Short mmCIF file of C-alpha atoms and ligand atoms in Angstrom, two decimals:
data_model
loop_
_atom_site.label_atom_id
_atom_site.label_comp_id
_atom_site.label_asym_id
_atom_site.label_seq_id
_atom_site.Cartn_x
_atom_site.Cartn_y
_atom_site.Cartn_z
CA MET M 1 116.28 -1.35 45.01
CA PHE M 2 115.85 -1.08 41.55
CA SER M 3 113.22 2.19 41.46
CA ARG M 4 113.25 2.18 37.68
CA HIS M 5 111.84 -1.09 36.16
CA VAL M 6 112.06 -1.71 32.80
CA THR M 7 109.70 -3.59 31.78
CA LYS M 8 107.09 -0.75 30.00
CA ARG M 9 110.38 -0.16 27.97
CA LEU M 10 111.13 -4.08 26.86
CA SER M 11 109.65 -4.54 23.50
CA ALA M 12 110.54 -1.31 22.81
CA TYR M 13 114.52 -2.63 23.49
CA CYS M 14 113.79 -5.82 21.80
CA HIS M 15 112.94 -3.68 18.66
CA GLY M 16 115.77 -2.00 18.19
CA GLU M 17 113.48 1.23 19.31
CA LEU M 18 115.37 3.34 21.77
CA SER M 19 118.29 5.43 21.84
CA GLY M 20 121.66 4.33 22.56
CA ALA M 21 121.87 5.47 26.04
CA GLU M 22 118.29 4.29 27.10
CA SER M 23 118.85 0.77 25.26
CA ARG M 24 122.15 0.71 27.70
CA ARG M 25 120.25 1.59 30.43
CA VAL M 26 117.76 -0.99 30.00
CA ALA M 27 120.82 -3.63 28.97
CA GLU M 28 122.14 -3.08 32.14
CA HIS M 29 119.17 -2.79 34.39
CA LEU M 30 118.60 -6.13 33.05
CA LEU M 31 121.81 -7.56 34.56
CA LYS M 32 120.82 -7.23 37.25
CA CYS M 33 116.56 -7.30 38.09
CA ASP M 34 115.25 -10.84 37.94
CA LEU M 35 111.55 -9.65 37.90
CA CYS M 36 112.73 -7.58 34.65
CA ARG M 37 115.16 -10.42 33.28
CA ARG M 38 111.72 -13.00 33.32
CA GLU M 39 109.66 -10.63 31.33
CA HIS M 40 112.35 -10.24 29.07
CA GLU M 41 113.12 -13.90 28.20
CA GLU M 42 109.40 -14.54 27.33
CA ILE M 43 109.33 -11.29 25.04
CA LYS M 44 112.62 -12.04 23.52
CA THR M 45 111.48 -15.61 22.80
CA GLY M 46 108.39 -14.14 21.69
CA ILE M 47 110.04 -12.26 19.25
CA LEU M 48 112.21 -15.39 18.46
CA MET M 49 109.12 -17.49 17.20
CA ALA M 50 107.63 -14.69 15.45
CA GLU M 51 110.72 -14.10 13.45
CA GLN M 52 111.02 -17.76 12.27
CA LEU M 53 107.88 -18.81 11.85
CA PRO M 54 107.09 -17.23 8.33
CA HIS M 55 109.85 -19.22 7.22
CA VAL M 56 108.32 -22.83 7.72
CA SER M 57 104.74 -24.15 6.80
CA ALA M 58 103.34 -27.28 7.55
CA PRO M 59 103.27 -30.02 5.58
CA GLU M 60 100.16 -30.94 3.73
CA SER M 61 99.58 -34.25 4.78
CA LEU M 62 100.03 -32.14 9.01
CA TRP M 63 97.01 -30.47 8.15
CA SER M 64 95.06 -32.75 6.24
CA GLU M 65 95.73 -35.27 9.32
CA ILE M 66 94.21 -32.69 11.32
CA GLU M 67 90.81 -31.70 9.65
CA ALA M 68 90.09 -35.72 9.76
CA LEU M 69 91.25 -35.99 13.75
CA LEU M 70 88.44 -32.42 14.13
CA GLU M 71 85.76 -33.76 11.84
CA GLU M 72 86.02 -37.23 13.93
CA ARG M 73 85.55 -35.43 16.93
CA SER M 74 82.85 -33.42 15.91
CA ARG M 75 80.86 -36.50 14.98
CA ALA M 76 81.34 -38.30 18.25
CA VAL M 77 79.71 -35.49 19.74
CA ASP M 78 76.43 -36.84 21.06
CA PRO M 79 73.67 -34.96 19.34
CA ALA M 80 71.27 -36.70 21.36
CA VAL M 81 71.95 -34.67 24.05
CA GLY M 82 71.18 -31.00 24.28
CA ARG M 83 73.69 -29.34 26.70
CA SER M 84 76.47 -31.69 24.89
CA PHE M 85 75.68 -30.85 21.34
CA ALA M 86 75.12 -26.95 22.19
CA ALA M 87 79.00 -27.35 23.66
CA GLY M 88 79.73 -29.65 20.57
CA ALA M 89 78.76 -27.12 18.48
CA ARG M 90 80.88 -24.52 19.30
CA TRP M 91 83.98 -26.80 19.91
CA PRO M 92 85.35 -27.39 17.02
CA ARG M 93 86.41 -23.85 16.10
CA PHE M 94 87.81 -23.23 19.55
CA ALA M 95 89.79 -26.88 18.52
CA ILE M 96 90.42 -25.41 15.52
CA VAL M 97 92.62 -22.11 16.51
CA GLY M 98 94.17 -24.75 19.25
CA ALA M 99 95.67 -27.21 16.82
CA ALA M 100 96.94 -24.56 14.77
CA LEU M 101 99.12 -23.26 17.81
CA VAL M 102 99.97 -25.79 18.63
CA VAL M 103 101.08 -26.73 15.14
CA ALA M 104 102.81 -23.59 14.52
CA VAL M 105 104.91 -23.62 17.94
CA GLY M 106 105.83 -27.39 17.10
CA MET M 107 106.74 -26.10 13.59
CA PHE M 108 108.89 -23.44 14.68
CA PHE M 109 111.26 -25.58 17.77
CA PHE M 110 111.01 -28.38 14.78
CA TYR M 111 112.46 -26.12 12.46
CA TYR M 112 114.61 -24.10 15.36
CA LEU M 113 116.54 -27.43 16.51
CA ARG M 114 116.82 -28.89 12.93
CA SER M 115 118.75 -25.58 12.14
CA THR M 116 120.96 -25.58 14.92
CA GLY M 117 120.14 -29.23 15.98
CA GLY M 118 121.62 -29.07 19.44
CA SER M 119 125.27 -27.74 17.58
CA TRP M 120 126.82 -24.60 15.81
CA SER M 121 127.99 -25.23 12.22
CA VAL M 122 131.95 -25.10 12.16
CA THR M 123 134.08 -23.71 9.07
CA ALA M 124 138.10 -24.07 8.79
CA LEU M 125 138.87 -20.38 7.89
CA GLU M 126 142.97 -21.75 7.90
CA GLY M 127 144.58 -24.88 8.41
CA THR M 128 142.79 -28.09 9.89
CA VAL M 129 140.28 -27.60 12.57
CA GLN M 130 139.83 -30.40 15.20
CA ILE M 131 136.34 -30.90 16.62
CA GLY M 132 135.58 -33.76 19.05
CA SER M 133 137.99 -36.17 17.63
CA ASN M 134 137.31 -35.80 14.00
CA TYR M 135 139.61 -33.20 11.56
CA THR M 136 138.70 -30.95 9.04
CA THR M 137 139.71 -28.92 6.14
CA GLY M 138 136.28 -28.03 5.48
CA THR M 139 133.24 -27.63 7.01
CA GLY M 140 131.75 -29.61 9.95
CA ARG M 141 129.44 -29.58 13.10
CA LEU M 142 129.98 -28.96 16.74
CA GLU M 143 128.23 -31.09 19.39
CA VAL M 144 127.18 -29.60 22.84
CA GLY M 145 130.20 -30.88 25.23
CA GLU M 146 132.55 -30.68 22.08
CA LEU M 147 135.71 -28.54 21.97
CA LEU M 148 137.03 -27.27 18.86
CA VAL M 149 141.11 -27.15 19.11
CA THR M 150 142.67 -25.21 16.59
CA ASP M 151 146.66 -25.35 15.95
CA ASP M 152 149.29 -22.78 15.59
CA ARG M 153 148.25 -22.14 11.98
CA SER M 154 144.22 -23.01 11.67
CA ARG M 155 142.10 -20.86 12.15
CA ALA M 156 138.00 -21.62 12.41
CA ARG M 157 134.65 -19.91 12.23
CA ILE M 158 131.65 -21.11 14.61
CA GLY M 159 127.82 -20.12 13.71
CA VAL M 160 126.17 -19.26 16.76
CA GLY M 161 123.02 -20.83 15.97
CA LEU M 162 120.77 -17.71 14.67
CA ILE M 163 121.97 -14.77 15.81
CA GLY M 164 125.81 -14.75 15.41
CA GLN M 165 129.67 -15.79 14.72
CA VAL M 166 132.55 -16.38 16.70
CA GLU M 167 135.95 -16.26 14.71
CA VAL M 168 138.61 -18.63 16.35
CA ASP M 169 142.40 -17.66 16.66
CA PRO M 170 145.36 -19.70 16.12
CA ASN M 171 146.50 -22.37 19.58
CA SER M 172 142.38 -21.74 21.05
CA ARG M 173 140.23 -24.53 22.87
CA VAL M 174 136.68 -23.47 22.92
CA ARG M 175 134.39 -26.17 24.14
CA LEU M 176 130.39 -25.59 23.19
CA LEU M 177 127.94 -25.66 26.70
CA GLU M 178 124.94 -24.34 25.97
CA ALA M 179 122.98 -24.14 22.54
CA ARG M 180 119.46 -22.96 23.10
CA MET M 181 117.07 -20.55 21.81
CA THR M 182 117.34 -18.89 25.46
CA GLU M 183 120.91 -19.53 26.26
CA ASN M 184 124.30 -19.86 24.22
CA ARG M 185 127.55 -20.33 26.15
CA LEU M 186 131.18 -21.11 25.05
CA GLU M 187 134.00 -21.98 27.11
CA LEU M 188 137.27 -20.56 25.99
CA GLU M 189 140.11 -22.62 27.68
CA ARG M 190 142.57 -20.93 26.22
CA GLY M 191 143.72 -18.66 22.98
CA ARG M 192 141.45 -16.32 21.40
CA LEU M 193 137.98 -15.76 19.90
CA GLN M 194 136.78 -12.53 18.66
CA ALA M 195 132.98 -12.30 18.72
CA ARG M 196 130.12 -10.67 16.81
CA ILE M 197 126.98 -10.46 18.38
CA SER M 198 123.20 -9.38 16.45
CA ALA M 199 120.71 -10.61 19.08
CA PRO M 200 118.83 -9.09 22.10
CA PRO M 201 121.33 -8.68 24.91
CA ARG M 202 121.88 -11.87 27.48
CA LEU M 203 121.70 -15.11 24.44
CA PHE M 204 125.25 -15.26 24.37
CA PHE M 205 128.25 -16.43 27.00
CA VAL M 206 131.32 -17.45 27.51
CA ASN M 207 133.12 -18.62 29.92
CA THR M 208 136.96 -18.41 31.02
CA PRO M 209 139.33 -19.16 33.77
CA SER M 210 138.58 -15.75 35.41
CA ALA M 211 135.26 -14.33 34.33
CA GLU M 212 132.15 -14.80 32.85
CA ALA M 213 131.67 -12.75 29.93
CA ILE M 214 127.95 -11.90 28.84
CA ASP M 215 126.82 -10.32 25.83
CA LEU M 216 124.97 -7.03 25.96
CA GLY M 217 124.87 -6.97 21.69
CA CYS M 218 128.02 -6.37 20.99
CA ALA M 219 131.30 -7.85 19.08
CA TYR M 220 134.52 -8.46 20.74
CA THR M 221 137.85 -9.92 21.37
CA LEU M 222 138.66 -12.03 24.32
CA GLU M 223 141.48 -14.01 25.05
CA VAL M 224 143.02 -16.38 27.75
CA ASP M 225 146.64 -17.76 28.06
CA ASP M 226 147.80 -20.20 29.48
CA ASP M 227 147.96 -19.72 33.22
CA GLY M 228 144.09 -19.02 32.90
CA LYS M 229 144.55 -15.10 32.97
CA GLY M 230 142.15 -12.74 30.42
CA PHE M 231 141.80 -10.40 28.37
CA LEU M 232 138.73 -8.49 26.64
CA ARG M 233 138.61 -5.58 24.31
CA VAL M 234 134.98 -4.29 22.81
CA THR M 235 134.84 -3.20 19.74
CA SER M 236 130.84 -2.37 19.60
CA GLY M 237 127.99 -2.82 22.07
CA TRP M 238 128.69 -3.78 26.11
CA VAL M 239 129.97 -6.67 27.71
CA ALA M 240 129.67 -7.70 31.13
CA LEU M 241 132.45 -9.72 33.07
CA VAL M 242 131.16 -11.16 35.58
CA ARG M 243 132.63 -13.35 38.70
CA ASP M 244 131.76 -14.13 42.43
CA GLY M 245 129.49 -10.78 42.56
CA ARG M 246 132.41 -9.02 40.95
CA GLU M 247 131.56 -6.86 37.61
CA SER M 248 132.91 -4.57 34.86
CA TYR M 249 130.98 -2.83 32.13
CA VAL M 250 133.13 -2.61 29.52
CA PRO M 251 132.11 -0.85 26.10
CA ARG M 252 133.08 -0.13 22.90
CA GLY M 253 136.73 1.14 23.16
CA ALA M 254 136.93 -0.11 26.28
CA MET M 255 139.36 -3.03 27.89
CA CYS M 256 139.34 -4.77 30.80
CA SER M 257 142.28 -7.72 32.22
CA MET M 258 141.39 -10.77 34.21
CA ARG M 259 142.87 -13.40 36.58
CA PRO M 260 141.85 -16.13 37.71
CA ASP M 261 142.85 -15.58 41.36
CA VAL M 262 140.53 -11.89 41.26
CA GLY M 263 138.61 -11.82 38.60
CA PRO M 264 137.87 -9.08 36.15
CA GLY M 265 139.68 -5.94 36.83
CA THR M 266 138.95 -2.14 36.51
CA PRO M 267 137.67 -1.84 32.55
CA TYR M 268 139.64 1.39 31.38
CA PHE M 269 139.22 3.45 27.66
CA GLU M 270 142.28 2.12 25.59
CA ASP M 271 143.19 5.78 24.81
CA VAL M 272 143.96 6.07 28.83
CA SER M 273 148.29 7.37 29.10
CA ASP M 274 150.90 3.31 30.04
CA LYS M 275 151.39 5.15 33.58
CA PHE M 276 147.30 4.82 34.13
CA ARG M 277 147.30 1.42 32.94
CA ARG M 278 150.14 0.43 34.50
CA ALA M 279 148.56 1.83 38.13
CA LEU M 280 145.22 0.09 37.70
CA GLU M 281 147.17 -3.08 37.29
CA LEU M 282 148.99 -2.45 40.19
CA MET M 283 145.80 -1.56 42.08
CA ASP M 284 143.92 -4.91 40.55
CA PHE M 285 146.16 -8.02 40.98
CA GLU M 286 148.87 -6.62 42.73
CA ASN M 287 147.83 -5.10 46.27
CA GLY M 288 149.16 -1.78 44.63
CA GLY M 289 149.00 1.05 47.49
CA ASP M 290 148.37 4.47 47.72
CA GLU M 291 150.92 5.09 45.05
CA ALA M 292 149.32 3.50 42.42
CA LEU M 293 146.16 5.44 43.43
CA GLN M 294 147.76 8.58 43.48
CA THR M 295 148.82 7.77 40.08
CA VAL M 296 145.48 6.64 38.76
CA LEU M 297 143.63 9.98 40.44
CA ALA M 298 146.34 12.09 38.94
CA GLU M 299 146.67 10.45 35.22
CA ALA M 300 142.93 10.48 35.45
CA ARG M 301 140.65 12.15 32.44
CA ALA M 302 136.58 13.02 32.65
CA ARG M 303 136.32 9.87 30.51
CA ASP M 304 138.31 7.98 32.54
CA THR M 305 135.84 8.51 35.05
CA PHE M 306 134.15 5.51 33.92
CA SER M 307 137.36 3.18 35.60
CA LEU M 308 136.71 5.42 38.69
CA TRP M 309 132.84 4.83 38.83
CA HIS M 310 134.08 0.68 38.76
CA LEU M 311 136.76 1.82 41.85
CA LEU M 312 134.22 2.96 44.25
CA ALA M 313 133.23 -0.28 45.24
CA ARG M 314 136.36 -2.19 45.30
CA VAL M 315 138.08 -0.45 47.07
CA GLU M 316 138.32 0.46 51.46
CA GLU M 317 136.20 3.23 52.35
CA SER M 318 139.55 5.92 53.45
CA ARG M 319 140.15 5.13 49.41
CA ARG M 320 136.60 5.37 48.37
CA SER M 321 136.65 8.93 49.68
CA LEU M 322 139.73 10.14 47.84
CA VAL M 323 138.34 8.30 44.05
CA PHE M 324 134.91 10.45 45.01
CA ASP M 325 136.78 13.12 45.14
CA ARG M 326 138.53 12.82 42.20
CA MET M 327 134.97 12.57 40.09
CA VAL M 328 133.56 15.40 41.16
CA ALA M 329 136.56 17.46 40.38
CA LEU M 330 136.33 15.95 36.68
CA VAL M 331 132.79 15.61 36.48
CA GLY M 332 130.47 17.40 39.22
CA LEU M 333 128.41 15.21 40.96
CA PRO M 334 124.34 15.19 39.47
CA SER M 335 121.68 15.97 41.37
CA GLY M 336 120.38 13.21 43.49
CA VAL M 337 123.45 11.52 43.94
CA THR M 338 124.71 13.01 47.63
CA ARG M 339 128.40 12.18 48.64
CA GLU M 340 127.06 9.46 51.90
CA SER M 341 124.45 7.47 49.07
CA VAL M 342 128.34 6.85 47.25
CA MET M 343 130.31 6.14 50.41
CA ARG M 344 127.78 3.71 51.25
CA LEU M 345 127.76 1.77 48.04
CA ASP M 346 124.27 3.06 47.34
CA LYS M 347 123.42 0.73 44.49
CA ASP M 348 120.78 3.43 42.85
CA ALA M 349 122.89 6.24 43.87
CA LEU M 350 125.77 4.62 41.85
CA GLU M 351 123.45 3.58 39.09
CA ARG M 352 122.04 7.35 38.30
CA TRP M 353 125.53 8.61 38.60
CA LYS M 354 126.67 6.10 35.79
CA GLU M 355 123.75 6.83 33.73
CA GLU M 356 124.58 10.21 33.84
CA LEU M 357 127.87 9.69 33.22
CA TYR M 358 127.41 7.76 29.54
CA LEU M 359 127.67 11.38 27.98
CA VAL M 360 131.05 11.87 29.21
CA TRP M 361 132.42 8.26 28.55
CA LEU M 362 130.76 7.00 25.08
ZN1 ZN H 1 113.87 -4.81 37.28
#
């Protein structure tokens, strides 16, 4: 299914050494491939650790304790038994390296946990902010499980561990669900937040009543109204909206609506025509018929094959062939992708076509 795994590109990817298009391809592959994702988690953790290590140094007392312990252990080796002695003579060197590693890793986690403490820092930007059962006009900490609430005149900034920040607008309710090195997760119950994340993709998530927003290295605005309907607007990088197998990939300059009963709608660029946007909305959420589809197809520009590509998998076969024909008329069909493979929603074919289309879309 995944003909092009990205394991070989992961190190370069994590170090930001890939081109924009290549980096996006890796990010999207990671969304779908468990194998590459596991590898990515490991590399990411290693890099995070390496970045943090230079900032910490073990206290003097810890080192002398280790030295004392090592001395004691080496004296305990019985010199009367030659074989043990030979092994024992070599033992301390391994032990020192091993102990140093254990200390380094231990110190890292100690300082990481202390720096985040399983909680995130909160700064009230305006007005009074409620954190759990406390109120603050200054700073505080949001613990895992706690709710942050802004009223109609307050705003807050949340520090997302070491990887970014989130600004919470008035009339919002935001809960901290996870604050771990490899998973940072908020729940936006209602209101609006702006996230700016400068970390490898898939470290920061926001749950909403309609979909889960997965950060692929980006900045975005996410809002949820009183009915749980949501709206996403991406200003840099990519965000994936996911629910029940329904996925929308939203790049910078694009937006996407979502509904609790449907999940993420079809994403579109912010400069589409009003007719296009309205017809798309009818199709996504109001069982829009052939008329809505005809409007979408007629209004689509080459760049809007971005929306059409998402529609391919969301419409039944008779409509899919109409969407396909319009896409081919607008941007052609790359080699290696056939009408037949697209019509049966072959993953590889859809991926390949999407990769070819990045240049048109972005
Ligand atoms: Zn893979």
